[in-house]
Short mmCIF file of C-alpha atoms in Angstrom, two decimals:
data_model
loop_
_atom_site.label_atom_id
_atom_site.label_comp_id
_atom_site.label_asym_id
_atom_site.label_seq_id
_atom_site.Cartn_x
_atom_site.Cartn_y
_atom_site.Cartn_z
CA MET A 1 -0.13 3.12 36.88
CA ILE A 2 0.29 0.32 34.57
CA ARG A 3 -0.50 -2.47 35.81
CA ILE A 4 0.23 -6.04 33.64
CA GLU A 5 -1.88 -9.62 34.22
CA GLY A 6 -0.33 -12.12 33.36
CA LEU A 7 0.87 -11.14 29.42
CA GLN A 8 2.03 -13.78 26.93
CA LYS A 9 2.98 -13.32 23.78
CA SER A 10 4.74 -15.79 21.40
CA PHE A 11 6.06 -15.47 17.69
CA GLY A 12 5.03 -18.96 16.36
CA GLU A 13 6.50 -21.52 18.32
CA GLN A 14 8.26 -19.27 19.86
CA HIS A 15 7.42 -18.20 23.63
CA VAL A 16 8.72 -14.91 23.87
CA LEU A 17 6.45 -13.20 27.19
CA ARG A 18 5.79 -16.42 29.76
CA GLY A 19 2.76 -14.88 32.33
CA ILE A 20 4.52 -11.59 34.08
CA ASP A 21 2.81 -9.38 36.20
CA VAL A 22 3.85 -6.48 37.39
CA ASP A 23 2.94 -2.87 38.28
CA PHE A 24 4.23 -0.16 36.95
CA TYR A 25 4.13 2.85 39.00
CA GLU A 26 3.34 6.18 38.91
CA GLY A 27 5.64 8.82 39.37
CA GLN A 28 8.73 6.76 39.10
CA CYS A 29 11.04 5.42 36.68
CA ASN A 30 10.31 1.62 36.42
CA LEU A 31 13.54 0.51 35.34
CA ILE A 32 13.09 -3.49 32.95
CA ILE A 33 16.73 -5.19 33.16
CA GLY A 34 17.48 -8.49 31.40
CA LEU A 35 19.97 -10.06 29.29
CA SER A 36 19.48 -9.64 25.26
CA GLY A 37 16.66 -12.12 24.09
CA SER A 38 15.32 -12.20 27.03
CA GLY A 39 12.22 -10.49 25.96
CA LYS A 40 12.02 -6.80 26.34
CA THR A 41 11.19 -5.46 24.32
CA VAL A 42 7.97 -7.15 22.35
CA PHE A 43 7.22 -6.85 27.17
CA LEU A 44 7.90 -2.88 25.91
CA LYS A 45 6.33 -3.01 22.38
CA SER A 46 3.05 -5.15 23.88
CA ILE A 47 1.84 -2.64 26.40
CA LEU A 48 2.14 0.02 23.76
CA GLY A 49 0.00 -1.99 21.48
CA LEU A 50 2.69 -2.23 19.42
CA HIS A 51 1.89 -6.31 19.05
CA SER A 52 -0.98 -8.05 19.98
CA VAL A 53 -0.65 -10.44 22.47
CA ASP A 54 -1.62 -13.82 23.17
CA GLY A 55 -2.79 -14.13 26.38
CA GLY A 56 -2.97 -12.09 29.87
CA SER A 57 -4.84 -7.93 30.69
CA ILE A 58 -2.52 -4.21 29.70
CA SER A 59 -4.41 -1.73 32.23
CA PHE A 60 -3.90 1.98 31.93
CA ASP A 61 -4.83 3.92 35.53
CA GLY A 62 -7.99 0.68 35.00
CA ARG A 63 -8.95 0.71 31.00
CA ILE A 64 -7.92 -2.47 29.91
CA LEU A 65 -5.87 -1.85 26.82
CA GLY A 66 -7.94 -5.38 25.20
CA GLU A 67 -11.08 -3.93 26.03
CA MET A 68 -11.27 -0.04 24.30
CA SER A 69 -11.93 0.09 21.54
CA LYS A 70 -9.72 1.89 18.41
CA LYS A 71 -11.13 5.36 19.71
CA GLU A 72 -10.18 4.94 22.89
CA VAL A 73 -6.80 3.10 22.08
CA LYS A 74 -6.26 5.91 19.79
CA SER A 75 -7.59 8.77 22.66
CA LEU A 76 -4.66 6.51 25.31
CA ARG A 77 -2.20 7.21 22.69
CA GLN A 78 -1.51 11.01 23.11
CA GLU A 79 -1.53 9.72 26.76
CA MET A 80 1.85 8.14 25.55
CA GLY A 81 5.59 9.06 24.91
CA MET A 82 7.77 6.97 23.00
CA VAL A 83 12.14 7.00 23.17
CA PHE A 84 12.67 4.14 20.35
CA GLN A 85 16.37 3.24 21.19
CA GLY A 86 17.71 4.94 17.43
CA SER A 87 16.04 8.11 18.25
CA ALA A 88 13.63 7.40 15.31
CA LEU A 89 13.56 10.68 14.16
CA PHE A 90 12.00 11.96 10.37
CA ASN A 91 14.95 13.12 8.45
CA SER A 92 12.93 14.94 6.29
CA LEU A 93 11.91 16.86 9.43
CA SER A 94 13.89 19.93 10.78
CA ILE A 95 13.88 19.23 14.44
CA GLU A 96 11.66 21.85 15.94
CA GLU A 97 8.92 20.29 12.55
CA ASN A 98 9.66 16.14 14.52
CA VAL A 99 8.54 17.89 17.93
CA ARG A 100 6.10 19.76 16.68
CA LEU A 101 4.43 16.64 14.94
CA PRO A 102 2.27 15.54 17.34
CA LEU A 103 1.16 19.26 18.61
CA ASP A 104 -0.14 19.51 14.49
CA PHE A 105 -2.03 16.13 14.22
CA PHE A 106 -3.68 16.16 18.44
CA SER A 107 -3.85 19.49 19.39
CA ASN A 108 -6.23 22.84 18.79
CA MET A 109 -3.35 25.01 19.92
CA THR A 110 -2.80 28.25 17.86
CA PRO A 111 0.68 28.30 15.42
CA GLU A 112 2.35 30.36 18.22
CA GLU A 113 0.80 28.66 21.45
CA LYS A 114 2.31 25.67 19.76
CA ALA A 115 6.11 27.52 18.84
CA GLU A 116 6.02 28.27 22.63
CA ARG A 117 5.83 24.23 23.68
CA VAL A 118 8.01 23.10 21.28
CA ARG A 119 10.57 25.89 22.16
CA PHE A 120 10.10 24.70 26.17
CA CYS A 121 10.84 21.21 25.57
CA LEU A 122 13.00 21.28 23.41
CA GLN A 123 14.90 24.00 25.98
CA ARG A 124 13.91 21.76 28.93
CA VAL A 125 15.94 18.85 27.19
CA ARG A 126 18.28 21.67 27.01
CA ILE A 127 19.11 22.04 22.33
CA GLU A 128 20.22 25.26 22.22
CA GLU A 129 17.81 27.56 19.88
CA GLU A 130 19.94 27.67 17.25
CA SER A 131 19.36 23.88 16.54
CA PHE A 132 15.91 23.57 16.35
CA GLY A 133 16.07 24.09 12.58
CA LYS A 134 18.97 21.32 12.26
CA THR A 135 17.83 17.93 10.46
CA PRO A 136 18.85 15.27 12.50
CA ALA A 137 21.14 14.27 10.65
CA GLU A 138 22.81 17.08 12.06
CA LEU A 139 23.04 16.70 15.27
CA SER A 140 24.66 14.13 17.81
CA GLY A 141 23.73 10.61 18.76
CA GLY A 142 23.10 12.17 22.52
CA MET A 143 20.79 15.54 20.94
CA GLN A 144 19.11 13.23 19.11
CA LYS A 145 17.91 10.90 22.14
CA ARG A 146 17.56 14.33 23.91
CA VAL A 147 15.11 15.13 21.29
CA ALA A 148 13.64 12.56 20.89
CA ILE A 149 12.71 12.68 24.71
CA ALA A 150 11.25 16.64 24.09
CA ARG A 151 9.38 15.30 21.52
CA ALA A 152 8.10 11.85 23.84
CA ILE A 153 7.04 14.75 26.27
CA VAL A 154 5.44 17.39 23.97
CA LEU A 155 1.20 15.96 24.88
CA ASN A 156 2.51 16.30 28.15
CA PRO A 157 1.64 12.59 28.55
CA LYS A 158 0.93 10.29 31.28
CA TYR A 159 2.79 8.03 30.27
CA LEU A 160 6.35 7.78 29.08
CA PHE A 161 8.33 4.25 27.25
CA CYS A 162 11.90 4.35 26.35
CA ASP A 163 13.26 1.45 24.85
CA GLU A 164 18.16 1.62 25.72
CA PRO A 165 17.61 5.07 25.74
CA ASN A 166 21.64 5.17 26.77
CA SER A 167 23.03 2.73 23.40
CA GLY A 168 25.19 4.45 21.72
CA LEU A 169 26.12 7.19 24.02
CA ASP A 170 28.90 7.19 25.74
CA PRO A 171 28.89 7.00 29.74
CA GLU A 172 28.61 10.55 30.47
CA THR A 173 25.77 11.01 27.74
CA ALA A 174 24.32 8.79 29.24
CA ILE A 175 24.23 9.70 33.04
CA VAL A 176 22.30 12.98 31.24
CA ILE A 177 20.32 11.42 29.84
CA ASP A 178 18.68 9.41 32.80
CA GLN A 179 18.82 12.65 34.44
CA LEU A 180 17.07 13.83 32.39
CA ILE A 181 14.25 11.21 31.95
CA HIS A 182 14.30 11.22 36.05
CA GLU A 183 14.45 14.70 36.26
CA ILE A 184 10.84 14.74 33.92
CA THR A 185 9.93 11.93 35.57
CA HIS A 186 9.27 13.51 38.92
CA GLU A 187 8.90 16.86 38.03
CA PHE A 188 5.61 16.20 35.50
CA GLY A 189 4.28 12.71 37.75
CA MET A 190 4.55 10.08 34.28
CA THR A 191 4.73 6.12 34.52
CA THR A 192 8.66 5.79 33.51
CA ILE A 193 9.28 2.12 31.94
CA ILE A 194 13.21 2.51 30.93
CA ASN A 195 14.55 -0.67 28.94
CA THR A 196 18.24 -1.17 29.71
CA HIS A 197 21.26 -3.12 29.88
CA ASP A 198 23.05 0.01 31.25
CA MET A 199 24.02 -1.11 35.70
CA ASN A 200 24.40 2.76 35.90
CA SER A 201 20.95 3.30 35.16
CA VAL A 202 19.66 0.64 37.40
CA LEU A 203 21.65 2.47 40.28
CA GLU A 204 21.53 6.27 38.52
CA ILE A 205 17.30 6.39 38.26
CA GLY A 206 15.92 2.92 38.77
CA ASP A 207 12.98 3.28 41.42
CA HIS A 208 11.64 0.36 39.99
CA VAL A 209 13.31 -2.30 39.27
CA ILE A 210 12.07 -5.75 37.17
CA LEU A 211 14.31 -8.36 36.01
CA MET A 212 13.61 -10.18 32.88
CA GLU A 213 14.94 -14.01 32.49
CA GLN A 214 13.58 -15.73 29.05
CA GLY A 215 10.34 -13.67 28.82
CA LYS A 216 9.60 -13.87 32.42
CA LYS A 217 10.00 -11.46 35.87
CA ALA A 218 12.60 -13.09 37.27
CA TRP A 219 13.36 -10.55 40.07
CA GLU A 220 11.70 -7.31 41.40
CA GLY A 221 13.02 -4.92 43.93
CA ARG A 222 14.54 -1.40 44.93
CA MET A 223 17.86 0.19 43.52
CA ASP A 224 19.21 -0.26 46.57
CA GLU A 225 18.84 -3.69 46.66
CA VAL A 226 19.79 -5.11 43.17
CA LEU A 227 23.40 -5.45 45.00
CA SER A 228 22.88 -6.23 47.88
CA SER A 229 20.05 -8.92 46.50
CA ASP A 230 20.89 -12.12 46.93
CA ASP A 231 18.59 -13.78 44.40
CA SER A 232 20.83 -16.05 42.47
CA SER A 233 18.88 -14.19 38.94
CA VAL A 234 20.34 -11.36 40.57
CA VAL A 235 23.90 -12.20 41.16
CA ASP A 236 24.29 -13.78 37.91
CA TYR A 237 22.44 -10.62 35.59
CA VAL A 238 24.69 -7.98 37.67
CA PHE A 239 27.53 -9.21 38.88
CA ARG A 240 28.31 -11.21 35.23
CA SER A 241 31.44 -8.72 35.02
CA ASN A 242 34.65 -8.77 36.91
CA LEU A 243 33.76 -4.55 38.44
CA PHE A 244 31.26 -5.51 39.97
CA LYS A 245 32.13 -8.95 41.15
CA LYS A 246 34.92 -6.48 42.77
CA LEU A 247 31.93 -3.72 44.13
CA ARG A 248 30.21 -6.65 45.55
CA THR A 249 33.08 -8.44 47.30
CA ALA A 250 34.02 -4.89 48.73
CA LEU A 251 30.06 -4.61 49.57
CA HIS A 252 30.88 -7.59 51.83
CA LYS A 253 33.64 -6.87 53.41
CA SER A 254 32.57 -3.27 54.58
CA MET B 13 5.34 -20.43 -6.31
CA ILE B 14 0.76 -19.61 -6.88
CA TYR B 15 0.54 -19.73 -3.50
CA ARG B 16 3.11 -16.86 -2.43
CA PHE B 17 1.86 -15.02 -5.16
CA MET B 18 -1.50 -15.51 -3.89
CA GLU B 19 -0.40 -14.78 -0.69
CA GLY B 20 1.53 -11.43 -1.47
CA LEU B 21 -1.56 -10.10 -4.04
CA GLY B 22 -3.89 -10.68 -0.65
CA GLN B 23 -1.27 -8.91 1.18
CA TYR B 24 -1.11 -5.72 -0.89
CA PHE B 25 -4.71 -5.49 -0.96
CA LEU B 26 -5.24 -6.00 2.99
CA PHE B 27 -2.14 -2.98 3.14
CA LEU B 28 -4.26 -0.88 0.29
CA GLY B 29 -7.09 -0.98 2.59
CA GLU B 30 -4.53 0.39 5.42
CA VAL B 31 -3.65 3.10 2.78
CA PHE B 32 -7.56 4.32 2.04
CA HIS B 33 -7.99 5.20 5.64
CA LYS B 34 -9.56 8.45 5.55
CA PRO B 35 -7.31 10.84 6.95
CA GLU B 36 -8.45 13.10 9.43
CA HIS B 37 -5.77 15.22 9.83
CA TRP B 38 -6.05 17.06 5.82
CA ARG B 39 -4.14 19.41 6.65
CA GLU B 40 -0.99 17.70 7.56
CA TYR B 41 -1.39 15.51 4.19
CA SER B 42 -1.65 18.14 2.14
CA LYS B 43 2.02 19.54 3.52
CA SER B 44 3.09 16.22 3.07
CA PHE B 45 1.33 15.84 0.28
CA PHE B 46 3.38 19.30 -1.38
CA ARG B 47 6.92 17.75 -0.36
CA GLU B 48 5.99 15.04 -2.36
CA ILE B 49 5.51 16.36 -5.19
CA GLU B 50 8.73 18.62 -5.44
CA LEU B 51 10.80 14.89 -4.00
CA LEU B 52 9.01 13.05 -6.24
CA GLY B 53 7.28 14.96 -9.39
CA PHE B 54 10.19 18.42 -9.60
CA SER B 55 12.93 16.05 -9.11
CA SER B 56 12.70 14.16 -12.52
CA ILE B 57 12.64 16.57 -14.43
CA GLY B 58 15.38 16.87 -15.50
CA LEU B 59 15.46 12.92 -15.92
CA VAL B 60 12.11 13.14 -18.52
CA ALA B 61 13.16 16.44 -20.46
CA PHE B 62 17.10 14.46 -21.31
CA ILE B 63 15.52 11.45 -21.91
CA SER B 64 12.12 12.05 -23.79
CA VAL B 65 13.68 14.69 -26.64
CA PHE B 66 16.77 12.10 -27.02
CA MET B 67 14.24 9.49 -27.42
CA GLY B 68 11.66 11.49 -30.01
CA ALA B 69 15.50 12.03 -31.62
CA VAL B 70 15.99 8.16 -32.28
CA LEU B 71 13.13 7.37 -33.83
CA THR B 72 13.04 10.13 -35.41
CA ILE B 73 16.86 8.92 -37.36
CA GLN B 74 15.56 5.43 -36.87
CA THR B 75 11.69 5.49 -39.06
CA ALA B 76 13.75 8.55 -41.37
CA ILE B 77 16.73 6.09 -42.13
CA ASN B 78 14.18 2.80 -42.53
CA LEU B 79 10.97 4.50 -45.23
CA GLY B 80 14.45 6.13 -46.80
CA ASP B 81 11.79 6.01 -49.86
CA PRO B 82 11.84 8.63 -51.89
CA PHE B 83 7.67 8.01 -52.98
CA VAL B 84 7.24 8.04 -48.80
CA PRO B 85 6.27 11.83 -48.19
CA ASP B 86 8.35 12.60 -44.69
CA SER B 87 4.84 13.51 -43.31
CA TYR B 88 4.57 9.74 -42.83
CA ILE B 89 7.46 9.58 -40.96
CA ALA B 90 6.57 12.56 -38.86
CA ILE B 91 3.27 10.27 -38.17
CA ALA B 92 5.12 7.32 -37.19
CA VAL B 93 7.45 9.16 -34.72
CA ARG B 94 4.05 10.83 -33.28
CA GLU B 95 2.49 7.94 -32.60
CA GLY B 96 5.42 6.33 -31.30
CA ILE B 97 5.90 8.98 -29.29
CA ILE B 98 2.34 9.48 -28.30
CA LEU B 99 0.82 5.66 -27.62
CA GLU B 100 4.02 4.37 -26.31
CA PHE B 101 7.11 5.36 -26.07
CA ALA B 102 6.16 8.13 -23.91
CA PRO B 103 3.61 6.39 -21.74
CA THR B 104 5.98 3.13 -21.07
CA ILE B 105 8.94 4.00 -21.72
CA VAL B 106 9.04 6.41 -19.25
CA SER B 107 6.82 5.31 -16.56
CA LEU B 108 8.86 1.96 -16.40
CA ILE B 109 11.56 4.74 -16.19
CA LEU B 110 10.25 6.54 -13.17
CA ALA B 111 9.21 3.44 -11.56
CA GLY B 112 13.21 3.51 -11.12
CA LYS B 113 14.03 6.33 -9.66
CA VAL B 114 10.40 7.18 -8.39
CA GLY B 115 9.80 3.47 -6.92
CA SER B 116 12.91 2.90 -5.57
CA ASN B 117 12.67 6.18 -3.71
CA ILE B 118 9.71 5.07 -2.40
CA ALA B 119 10.36 1.64 -1.45
CA SER B 120 14.38 2.53 -0.24
CA THR B 121 12.56 5.64 2.27
CA LEU B 122 9.38 3.63 2.93
CA GLY B 123 12.01 0.59 4.02
CA THR B 124 14.16 3.09 6.14
CA MET B 125 11.62 4.01 8.00
CA ARG B 126 10.71 0.76 8.67
CA VAL B 127 13.82 -0.24 10.31
CA THR B 128 14.25 2.59 11.86
CA GLU B 129 11.12 2.94 13.78
CA GLN B 130 10.05 5.57 12.49
CA MET B 131 7.11 3.77 11.27
CA ASP B 132 6.70 2.15 15.20
CA ALA B 133 7.05 5.97 16.49
CA LEU B 134 3.73 7.15 14.64
CA ARG B 135 1.52 4.50 15.55
CA VAL B 136 2.32 5.14 18.94
CA MET B 137 1.70 8.47 18.60
CA GLY B 138 -2.10 7.31 16.61
CA ILE B 139 -0.82 8.68 13.59
CA ASN B 140 -1.82 5.66 10.76
CA PRO B 141 1.54 5.18 8.29
CA ALA B 142 0.34 2.99 6.33
CA SER B 143 -2.22 5.89 5.18
CA TYR B 144 0.22 9.17 6.39
CA LEU B 145 3.67 8.01 4.54
CA VAL B 146 1.81 6.49 1.51
CA LEU B 147 -1.60 8.43 0.91
CA PRO B 148 0.89 12.16 -0.03
CA LYS B 149 3.16 10.28 -2.33
CA LEU B 150 0.44 8.27 -4.65
CA PHE B 151 -1.83 11.27 -5.10
CA ALA B 152 1.65 13.05 -5.70
CA CYS B 153 2.58 9.85 -8.32
CA LEU B 154 -1.14 9.59 -10.04
CA LEU B 155 -1.26 14.14 -10.25
CA PHE B 156 2.17 14.91 -11.35
CA ASN B 157 3.11 11.26 -14.09
CA PRO B 158 0.72 12.75 -15.91
CA ILE B 159 1.74 15.83 -16.12
CA LEU B 160 5.35 14.48 -16.65
CA ILE B 161 4.11 12.05 -19.72
CA VAL B 162 2.17 15.11 -21.35
CA PHE B 163 5.28 17.11 -21.35
CA SER B 164 7.32 14.21 -22.40
CA MET B 165 4.94 13.76 -25.43
CA ALA B 166 6.40 17.70 -26.24
CA LEU B 167 9.81 17.07 -26.09
CA GLY B 168 9.50 14.17 -27.64
CA LEU B 169 7.94 15.76 -30.32
CA ILE B 170 10.02 18.41 -30.04
CA GLY B 171 13.30 16.12 -30.57
CA GLY B 172 12.02 14.29 -33.03
CA TYR B 173 11.75 17.99 -35.04
CA TYR B 174 15.32 18.75 -34.55
CA ALA B 175 17.08 15.90 -35.28
CA GLY B 176 15.37 15.23 -38.48
CA ASP B 177 15.68 19.05 -39.31
CA PHE B 178 19.62 18.71 -37.96
CA LEU B 179 20.90 15.96 -39.88
CA GLY B 180 19.02 16.92 -42.73
CA LEU B 181 16.70 13.79 -42.99
CA VAL B 182 13.43 15.32 -43.40
CA ASN B 183 11.78 18.47 -45.70
CA THR B 184 11.08 20.20 -41.70
CA GLU B 185 7.44 21.91 -43.31
CA ILE B 186 6.14 18.34 -44.69
CA TYR B 187 7.34 17.02 -41.48
CA ILE B 188 5.69 19.55 -38.94
CA MET B 189 2.57 19.08 -41.42
CA GLY B 190 2.95 15.65 -40.48
CA TYR B 191 2.94 15.75 -36.68
CA PHE B 192 -1.24 17.31 -37.76
CA ASP B 193 -2.29 14.73 -39.81
CA ASP B 194 -4.83 12.81 -39.30
CA PHE B 195 -4.39 13.44 -35.94
CA ASP B 196 -6.33 11.88 -33.51
CA PRO B 197 -7.21 12.98 -29.83
CA PHE B 198 -8.17 9.89 -28.10
CA PHE B 199 -4.21 8.33 -28.68
CA VAL B 200 -3.78 10.71 -25.81
CA VAL B 201 -6.18 10.12 -23.43
CA TYR B 202 -5.26 6.17 -24.11
CA SER B 203 -1.86 7.32 -23.41
CA LEU B 204 -2.73 9.30 -19.60
CA ILE B 205 -5.25 6.37 -19.22
CA LYS B 206 -2.28 3.87 -18.73
CA THR B 207 0.01 6.38 -17.51
CA PHE B 208 -2.64 7.32 -14.43
CA VAL B 209 -2.74 2.88 -13.76
CA PHE B 210 1.01 3.38 -14.18
CA ALA B 211 1.07 5.89 -11.74
CA PHE B 212 -0.67 3.51 -9.34
CA ILE B 213 1.34 0.39 -10.19
CA ILE B 214 4.54 3.00 -8.91
CA GLY B 215 2.84 4.51 -5.61
CA THR B 216 1.49 1.90 -4.53
CA VAL B 217 3.67 -2.06 -5.49
CA SER B 218 7.13 -0.15 -4.31
CA SER B 219 5.47 1.54 -0.54
CA PHE B 220 4.59 -2.14 -0.18
CA PHE B 221 7.42 -3.64 -0.66
CA GLY B 222 9.16 -0.22 0.88
CA TYR B 223 6.53 -0.88 4.03
CA ASN B 224 6.63 -4.76 4.70
CA VAL B 225 10.19 -4.31 5.32
CA GLU B 226 11.39 -6.52 8.02
CA GLY B 227 15.72 -6.58 9.34
CA GLY B 228 17.73 -3.78 8.04
CA ALA B 229 19.86 -1.97 5.51
CA VAL B 230 20.52 -5.22 3.59
CA GLU B 231 16.72 -6.09 3.54
CA VAL B 232 16.18 -2.34 2.56
CA GLY B 233 18.27 -2.60 -0.73
CA LYS B 234 16.41 -6.18 -1.65
CA ALA B 235 12.94 -4.59 -1.25
CA SER B 236 14.02 -1.44 -3.49
CA THR B 237 14.80 -4.13 -5.85
CA LYS B 238 11.71 -6.73 -6.01
CA SER B 239 9.86 -3.42 -5.81
CA VAL B 240 11.11 -2.10 -9.21
CA VAL B 241 10.97 -5.50 -10.65
CA THR B 242 7.84 -6.13 -9.72
CA MET B 243 6.23 -2.67 -10.90
CA SER B 244 8.54 -3.28 -14.51
CA PHE B 245 6.52 -6.73 -15.02
CA SER B 246 3.08 -5.05 -14.02
CA ILE B 247 3.61 -2.15 -16.38
CA ILE B 248 4.52 -4.31 -19.11
CA LEU B 249 1.62 -6.55 -18.14
CA PHE B 250 -1.31 -3.43 -17.36
CA ASN B 251 0.34 -2.28 -21.29
CA TYR B 252 -0.94 -5.49 -22.78
CA ILE B 253 -4.39 -5.51 -20.80
CA LEU B 254 -4.87 -1.37 -21.49
CA THR B 255 -3.95 -1.44 -25.04
CA ASN B 256 -6.09 -4.79 -25.65
CA LEU B 257 -9.44 -3.03 -23.48
CA LEU B 258 -8.84 1.12 -25.90
CA LEU B 259 -7.75 0.18 -29.06
CA GLN B 260 -9.20 -2.48 -29.87
#
């Protein structure tokens, strides 16, 4: 479990995170939703330790990030996997090398064991063996995202972070990526945190949903509560589009 | 302006502190180092060869025309060409060209990695991006630039010889003797010391600008340009300082 207490972060005069308290549970897809500029990405990067925080605490199964030594943080990082918005695959390396990189750095596996693990992870995200030698530039956006997921899970992490995993993907590929993350989370019992704008993701895989508004947690609940909630923040965010307004009206009628 | 310069200098030294962390996985660094040697070193051989041959040729033609006096032996032309190439043209001019080619490559590669979150990806994995990405590039420059400069000196001298012969400007036998007349090996050492310093400038300054890019593609381009300008200034400045220190 990841526990966040009173998290604050400012950039100069601009207060981006204004005291957030939230728990992210194991074996669940924890979705963070909110408008652009609500602080979702800064929040995620602060949990990852990519931004230093101004106040509050972040604890990973009782281990408080701010109180850990550099060595402990380094070892914690090996329990984390991250899928970036733009995939962030290394262009100079092949798909196979991209996925193997964390193993080369942090495992004592033999080359054969590494190859086997890489093959397992890539096949788990449904990448064909003939694509293993290709470079990221030769893959479609959806395939790049799948390779990024394979790289994120190669060290068998306890915590998986995804920043807008569906951005730039067509609806069909977006559903495939959502389902893949959902399956992997449940299969490996990971604590998964996903930043998203995509309401479809919320309704498909949102085991636990947090709505952020102006650097604060505005609402939290389950995916089935999102459509039925009367909370003004949720209503404002979810029912902005005509499609969802009609859906809400239909739901109320039924 | 002075404040901004001092601030930039401070950031540069902090960056060097991050870069010179002891690598924990030598094998991964060495793999990366050999990739950089190929990318930054071998790929520059053709350009350096082309520039050096013609630089030597032009230098011979200019010197022969300017010393076109029957009382000045052709060996003097060769000595002037030799000293020009070894002391200045090979180490400084070729380093300036490498600053443009290799330096802009390093700055734009690292800048792109920054804006596409590849550096964040390394950091999340627990890998120090400054050290892992910059050290192999820096060592590739430090090792390969001196090799390129020695190669450039040799080709410059050969180009000078053939230009003089082809255009009938010099007596080739006397000219070739001039290359060996009064030769001071320290001049080569001096050139290599300069090259080593210039290689350090190229490797670190370009990395510094690329590593600290913020924004998108436009900023990557700007950082690349800034790095080439800063490297050129630094190379010219250190050329003066080192010449003063080593040749006086």
